[in-house]
Amino acid sequence: MAHMLFQRIATAVREGYTGRDDVEAQLEEARACRRWAEGLSIDATVRAALVEPISAVEDGLREVLRRRSGGSASG
């Protein structure tokens, strides 16, 4: 079930950001957000539940950049 949600988030991000000029900036924001969430001093299971959807956003944004460049975007 979690994998399906992850895919839905990544797909929604790809659809929403394809053709936009701010994809790289948004990816940097998502990375910063994930780093912040990973550093929270909370239960590891709860922390993982926060980090996973942020990672899906990152994946979607990286895919937009990969498709735009015709290669592979670094992660």
XYZ file of C-alpha atoms in Angstrom, residues 16-66:
51
model
C 2.516 19.063 -12.042
C 6.100 20.107 -12.724
C 6.711 19.004 -16.294
C 7.379 22.123 -18.317
C 7.935 24.381 -15.312
C 11.069 26.457 -14.889
C 11.365 25.991 -11.111
C 11.936 22.220 -10.958
C 15.554 22.458 -9.764
C 14.645 24.978 -7.056
C 11.756 22.808 -5.929
C 14.029 19.771 -5.794
C 16.436 21.665 -3.541
C 13.523 22.649 -1.278
C 12.374 19.024 -1.095
C 15.911 17.873 -0.261
C 16.163 20.455 2.520
C 12.777 19.402 3.849
C 13.796 15.734 3.863
C 17.058 16.510 5.661
C 15.105 18.459 8.275
C 12.594 15.614 8.765
C 15.395 13.043 8.974
C 16.959 15.059 11.799
C 13.864 15.235 13.969
C 14.308 13.692 17.409
C 11.173 11.595 17.215
C 10.283 7.923 17.014
C 12.038 6.406 14.006
C 8.818 4.894 12.632
C 7.039 8.248 12.705
C 10.080 9.950 11.211
C 10.145 7.425 8.364
C 6.446 8.075 7.714
C 7.292 11.766 7.237
C 10.390 11.190 5.138
C 8.920 8.685 2.673
C 6.433 11.043 0.967
C 9.078 13.768 0.790
C 11.355 11.277 -0.939
C 8.545 10.550 -3.401
C 8.348 14.269 -4.198
C 12.099 14.280 -4.781
C 11.819 11.264 -7.074
C 9.124 12.941 -9.143
C 11.154 16.121 -9.497
C 14.326 14.192 -10.409
C 12.365 12.318 -13.071
C 11.176 15.607 -14.589
C 14.781 16.794 -14.759
C 15.965 13.454 -16.158
